[in-house]
mmCIF file of C-alpha atoms in Angstrom:
data_model
loop_
_atom_site.group_PDB
_atom_site.id
_atom_site.type_symbol
_atom_site.label_atom_id
_atom_site.label_comp_id
_atom_site.label_asym_id
_atom_site.label_seq_id
_atom_site.Cartn_x
_atom_site.Cartn_y
_atom_site.Cartn_z
ATOM 1 C CA PRO A 1 -6.187 14.284 -12.562
ATOM 2 C CA LEU A 2 -6.027 13.219 -8.946
ATOM 3 C CA ARG A 3 -9.076 13.828 -6.777
ATOM 4 C CA GLU A 4 -9.083 13.241 -3.033
ATOM 5 C CA VAL A 5 -12.181 11.599 -1.581
ATOM 6 C CA THR A 6 -12.647 11.848 2.177
ATOM 7 C CA SER A 7 -14.995 10.529 4.832
ATOM 8 C CA ASP A 8 -16.092 12.112 8.079
ATOM 9 C CA LYS A 9 -14.830 9.030 9.968
ATOM 10 C CA PRO A 10 -12.254 6.247 9.509
ATOM 11 C CA LEU A 11 -13.653 3.414 7.396
ATOM 12 C CA PRO A 12 -12.873 -0.316 7.475
ATOM 13 C CA ARG A 13 -10.977 -1.538 4.403
ATOM 14 C CA SER A 14 -13.950 -2.869 2.414
ATOM 15 C CA MET A 15 -16.111 0.134 3.170
ATOM 16 C CA ALA A 16 -13.288 2.500 2.178
ATOM 17 C CA ALA A 17 -12.834 0.632 -1.105
ATOM 18 C CA ASN A 18 -16.562 0.856 -1.877
ATOM 19 C CA HIS A 19 -16.491 4.550 -0.985
ATOM 20 C CA GLY A 20 -13.736 4.960 -3.584
ATOM 21 C CA LEU A 21 -15.661 2.945 -6.175
ATOM 22 C CA ASP A 22 -18.729 5.128 -5.613
ATOM 23 C CA ALA A 23 -16.700 8.300 -6.093
ATOM 24 C CA ALA A 24 -14.716 7.118 -9.140
ATOM 25 C CA LEU A 25 -15.287 9.038 -12.356
ATOM 26 C CA GLY A 26 -12.934 7.290 -14.790
ATOM 27 C CA ASP A 27 -13.545 4.526 -17.301
ATOM 28 C CA THR A 28 -10.741 2.469 -15.745
ATOM 29 C CA LEU A 29 -10.002 2.032 -12.050
ATOM 30 C CA ILE A 30 -7.097 0.923 -9.867
ATOM 31 C CA PHE A 31 -6.373 0.883 -6.136
ATOM 32 C CA LEU A 32 -3.248 2.018 -4.313
ATOM 33 C CA ASP A 33 -2.731 1.550 -0.582
ATOM 34 C CA ASP A 34 -0.882 4.347 1.169
ATOM 35 C CA ASP A 35 2.283 2.302 1.723
ATOM 36 C CA ASP A 36 2.594 0.784 -1.773
ATOM 37 C CA LEU A 37 4.090 2.237 -4.954
ATOM 38 C CA PHE A 38 3.544 2.265 -8.694
ATOM 39 C CA LEU A 39 6.682 2.277 -10.822
ATOM 40 C CA PRO A 40 6.660 5.160 -13.347
ATOM 41 C CA ASP A 41 5.151 3.210 -16.263
ATOM 42 C CA HIS A 42 2.718 0.970 -14.327
ATOM 43 C CA LEU A 43 -0.487 2.787 -15.272
ATOM 44 C CA GLU A 44 0.518 3.557 -18.839
ATOM 45 C CA PHE A 45 1.526 -0.054 -19.456
ATOM 46 C CA LEU A 46 -1.686 -1.509 -17.990
ATOM 47 C CA LEU A 47 -3.932 0.965 -19.796
ATOM 48 C CA LYS A 48 -2.281 0.239 -23.148
ATOM 49 C CA GLU A 49 -2.832 -3.495 -22.718
ATOM 50 C CA LEU A 50 -6.392 -3.130 -21.443
ATOM 51 C CA SER A 51 -7.289 -0.819 -24.346
ATOM 52 C CA GLY A 52 -5.773 -3.262 -26.835
ATOM 53 C CA ASN A 53 -7.860 -6.204 -25.584
ATOM 54 C CA PRO A 54 -11.548 -5.272 -25.901
ATOM 55 C CA HIS A 55 -12.839 -8.612 -24.548
ATOM 56 C CA THR A 56 -10.783 -8.370 -21.352
ATOM 57 C CA HIS A 57 -11.943 -6.090 -18.546
ATOM 58 C CA ALA A 58 -9.073 -6.547 -16.080
ATOM 59 C CA VAL A 59 -5.325 -6.566 -16.577
ATOM 60 C CA TYR A 60 -2.536 -6.948 -14.041
ATOM 61 C CA ALA A 61 1.227 -6.992 -13.790
ATOM 62 C CA GLY A 62 3.583 -8.392 -11.195
ATOM 63 C CA VAL A 63 4.768 -6.575 -8.119
ATOM 64 C CA HIS A 64 8.000 -6.567 -6.180
ATOM 65 C CA VAL A 65 7.345 -7.430 -2.520
ATOM 66 C CA GLU A 66 9.415 -5.767 0.189
ATOM 67 C CA GLU A 67 9.008 -7.043 3.756
ATOM 68 C CA TYR A 68 9.940 -4.812 6.677
ATOM 69 C CA GLU A 69 10.541 -5.227 10.394
ATOM 70 C CA GLU A 70 8.725 -2.799 12.635
ATOM 71 C CA GLY A 71 10.657 0.449 13.018
ATOM 72 C CA LYS A 72 13.115 -0.382 10.214
ATOM 73 C CA THR A 73 13.395 1.591 6.982
ATOM 74 C CA ASP A 74 15.191 -1.026 4.879
ATOM 75 C CA PRO A 75 13.437 -4.223 3.797
ATOM 76 C CA ILE A 76 14.594 -7.428 5.463
ATOM 77 C CA THR A 77 13.686 -9.420 2.358
ATOM 78 C CA SER A 78 12.304 -8.778 -1.104
ATOM 79 C CA TYR A 79 11.131 -10.930 -3.998
ATOM 80 C CA PRO A 80 9.020 -10.790 -7.169
ATOM 81 C CA PHE A 81 5.338 -11.743 -6.998
ATOM 82 C CA ASN A 82 4.293 -12.309 -10.577
ATOM 83 C CA GLU A 83 1.983 -15.273 -11.125
ATOM 84 C CA PRO A 84 0.150 -15.923 -14.401
ATOM 85 C CA TYR A 85 -3.633 -15.899 -14.372
ATOM 86 C CA ASP A 86 -5.384 -19.154 -13.565
ATOM 87 C CA ARG A 87 -9.086 -18.997 -12.718
ATOM 88 C CA ASN A 88 -9.003 -22.288 -10.808
ATOM 89 C CA LYS A 89 -6.024 -21.197 -8.732
ATOM 90 C CA LEU A 90 -7.796 -17.910 -7.963
ATOM 91 C CA ARG A 91 -10.727 -19.912 -6.616
ATOM 92 C CA GLY A 92 -8.389 -21.388 -4.000
ATOM 93 C CA ARG A 93 -6.247 -18.409 -3.051
ATOM 94 C CA ASN A 94 -5.474 -14.826 -3.966
ATOM 95 C CA PHE A 95 -2.303 -14.262 -5.961
ATOM 96 C CA ILE A 96 -3.137 -10.828 -7.389
ATOM 97 C CA PRO A 97 -2.122 -7.798 -5.287
ATOM 98 C CA ILE A 98 -4.738 -5.043 -5.110
ATOM 99 C CA HIS A 99 -2.622 -2.376 -6.817
ATOM 100 C CA ALA A 100 -1.476 -4.673 -9.621
ATOM 101 C CA VAL A 101 -4.867 -4.588 -11.409
ATOM 102 C CA LEU A 102 -6.404 -2.004 -13.716
ATOM 103 C CA PHE A 103 -10.049 -2.791 -14.485
ATOM 104 C CA ASP A 104 -13.016 -1.366 -16.368
ATOM 105 C CA GLN A 105 -15.523 0.764 -14.477
ATOM 106 C CA SER A 106 -18.205 -1.312 -16.240
ATOM 107 C CA LEU A 107 -17.477 -4.159 -13.796
ATOM 108 C CA VAL A 108 -18.543 -1.942 -10.895
ATOM 109 C CA LYS A 109 -21.702 -0.976 -12.776
ATOM 110 C CA GLU A 110 -22.401 -4.708 -13.220
ATOM 111 C CA GLY A 111 -22.297 -5.163 -9.442
ATOM 112 C CA CYS A 112 -18.695 -5.873 -8.406
ATOM 113 C CA ARG A 113 -18.376 -4.513 -4.865
ATOM 114 C CA PHE A 114 -16.240 -5.175 -1.808
ATOM 115 C CA ASP A 115 -17.948 -7.403 0.746
ATOM 116 C CA GLU A 116 -18.104 -5.235 3.859
ATOM 117 C CA ARG A 117 -18.425 -8.300 6.097
ATOM 118 C CA LEU A 118 -14.808 -9.224 5.347
ATOM 119 C CA GLU A 119 -11.945 -7.871 7.459
ATOM 120 C CA VAL A 120 -9.287 -9.378 5.172
ATOM 121 C CA PHE A 121 -9.386 -11.143 1.802
ATOM 122 C CA GLU A 122 -11.800 -8.464 0.571
ATOM 123 C CA ASP A 123 -9.599 -7.995 -2.491
ATOM 124 C CA TRP A 124 -9.642 -11.743 -3.238
ATOM 125 C CA ASP A 125 -13.438 -11.740 -3.064
ATOM 126 C CA PHE A 126 -13.524 -8.712 -5.388
ATOM 127 C CA TRP A 127 -11.258 -10.489 -7.912
ATOM 128 C CA LEU A 128 -13.531 -13.541 -7.773
ATOM 129 C CA GLN A 129 -16.460 -11.305 -8.678
ATOM 130 C CA ILE A 130 -14.524 -9.910 -11.626
ATOM 131 C CA ALA A 131 -13.445 -13.415 -12.691
ATOM 132 C CA GLU A 132 -17.135 -14.340 -13.013
ATOM 133 C CA ARG A 133 -17.490 -11.583 -15.628
ATOM 134 C CA SER A 134 -14.101 -11.511 -17.364
ATOM 135 C CA ASP A 135 -10.773 -13.268 -17.525
ATOM 136 C CA PHE A 136 -7.777 -11.332 -16.277
ATOM 137 C CA LEU A 137 -4.919 -10.587 -18.637
ATOM 138 C CA HIS A 138 -1.580 -11.116 -16.893
ATOM 139 C CA LEU A 139 1.389 -9.092 -18.105
ATOM 140 C CA ASP A 140 4.662 -10.768 -17.230
ATOM 141 C CA ARG A 141 6.352 -7.669 -15.934
ATOM 142 C CA ILE A 142 7.053 -6.117 -12.528
ATOM 143 C CA SER A 143 5.684 -2.584 -12.409
ATOM 144 C CA ALA A 144 4.673 -1.908 -8.793
ATOM 145 C CA ILE A 145 5.977 -2.377 -5.261
ATOM 146 C CA TYR A 146 4.069 -3.998 -2.402
ATOM 147 C CA ARG A 147 5.521 -2.992 0.961
ATOM 148 C CA ASN A 148 4.535 -5.485 3.640
ATOM 149 C CA GLN A 149 5.134 -3.723 6.913
ATOM 150 C CA GLY A 150 3.308 -6.249 9.061
ATOM 151 C CA ALA A 151 0.648 -3.992 10.577
ATOM 152 C CA SER A 152 -2.235 -4.283 8.124
ATOM 153 C CA GLY A 153 -3.955 -6.740 5.840
ATOM 154 C CA LEU A 154 -1.997 -9.984 5.753
ATOM 155 C CA GLY A 155 1.043 -8.676 7.553
ATOM 156 C CA LYS A 156 2.895 -10.792 10.079
ATOM 157 C CA LYS A 157 0.913 -9.304 12.986
ATOM 158 C CA THR A 158 -2.431 -10.554 11.669
ATOM 159 C CA ASN A 159 -4.045 -13.135 13.962
ATOM 160 C CA SER A 160 -4.017 -16.585 12.312
ATOM 161 C CA ARG A 161 -7.482 -17.395 13.738
ATOM 162 C CA ILE A 162 -8.903 -14.321 11.979
ATOM 163 C CA LEU A 163 -7.185 -15.331 8.737
ATOM 164 C CA LEU A 164 -8.686 -18.828 8.856
ATOM 165 C CA GLU A 165 -12.122 -17.479 9.757
ATOM 166 C CA GLN A 166 -12.106 -14.868 6.992
ATOM 167 C CA ARG A 167 -10.717 -17.307 4.387
ATOM 168 C CA GLY A 168 -13.523 -19.673 5.375
ATOM 169 C CA LYS A 169 -16.106 -16.902 4.867
ATOM 170 C CA VAL A 170 -14.843 -16.243 1.352
ATOM 171 C CA LEU A 171 -14.699 -19.919 0.400
ATOM 172 C CA GLU A 172 -18.151 -20.653 1.858
ATOM 173 C CA LYS A 173 -19.697 -17.670 0.049
ATOM 174 C CA TRP A 174 -18.240 -18.772 -3.271
ATOM 175 C CA ARG A 175 -18.916 -22.494 -2.723
ATOM 176 C CA MET A 176 -22.589 -21.603 -2.433
ATOM 177 C CA ILE A 177 -22.457 -19.475 -5.601
ATOM 178 C CA TRP A 178 -20.479 -22.012 -7.641
ATOM 179 C CA SER A 179 -22.706 -24.868 -6.565
ATOM 180 C CA GLY A 180 -25.877 -22.917 -7.432
ATOM 181 C CA ARG A 181 -27.175 -23.009 -3.841
ATOM 182 C CA SER A 182 -26.987 -19.271 -3.126
#
């Protein structure tokens, strides 16, 4: 069943994600931004694989990226985004779209939360938290659509100074954790 969770005011991305985590009732969780899509079998496919792998707590599939120009309804370009899991690569950059991953609620109970100090890369930081507790299982299949319309997240309108600053925040946070100096 679908349950709508609201707030009395607009929330920044990380705070909205944590609000959703706090309200979630299921054993497995997934995110979906308002402009992205699941293909019809996305959830069923991920749940089957997650259920069949009891030592894995997060599973993801590839997505098809569609990039749009402002005011246009047809994508100007599209391509698959379907990279296999590599923990070391994840430590350097995010390659897992937010709506590609189905994960166990137990990870939230263990402390995985969105860092509300981050304006962007909050999903990357969240995946790094999960990667400290479980490997991800990658399913080599496209089962969702990521529509990059340029106005939010890492769209083309995002200020490059903010991207560098926020990427630096994530890397510094994790450098301290990985080095044992936190």
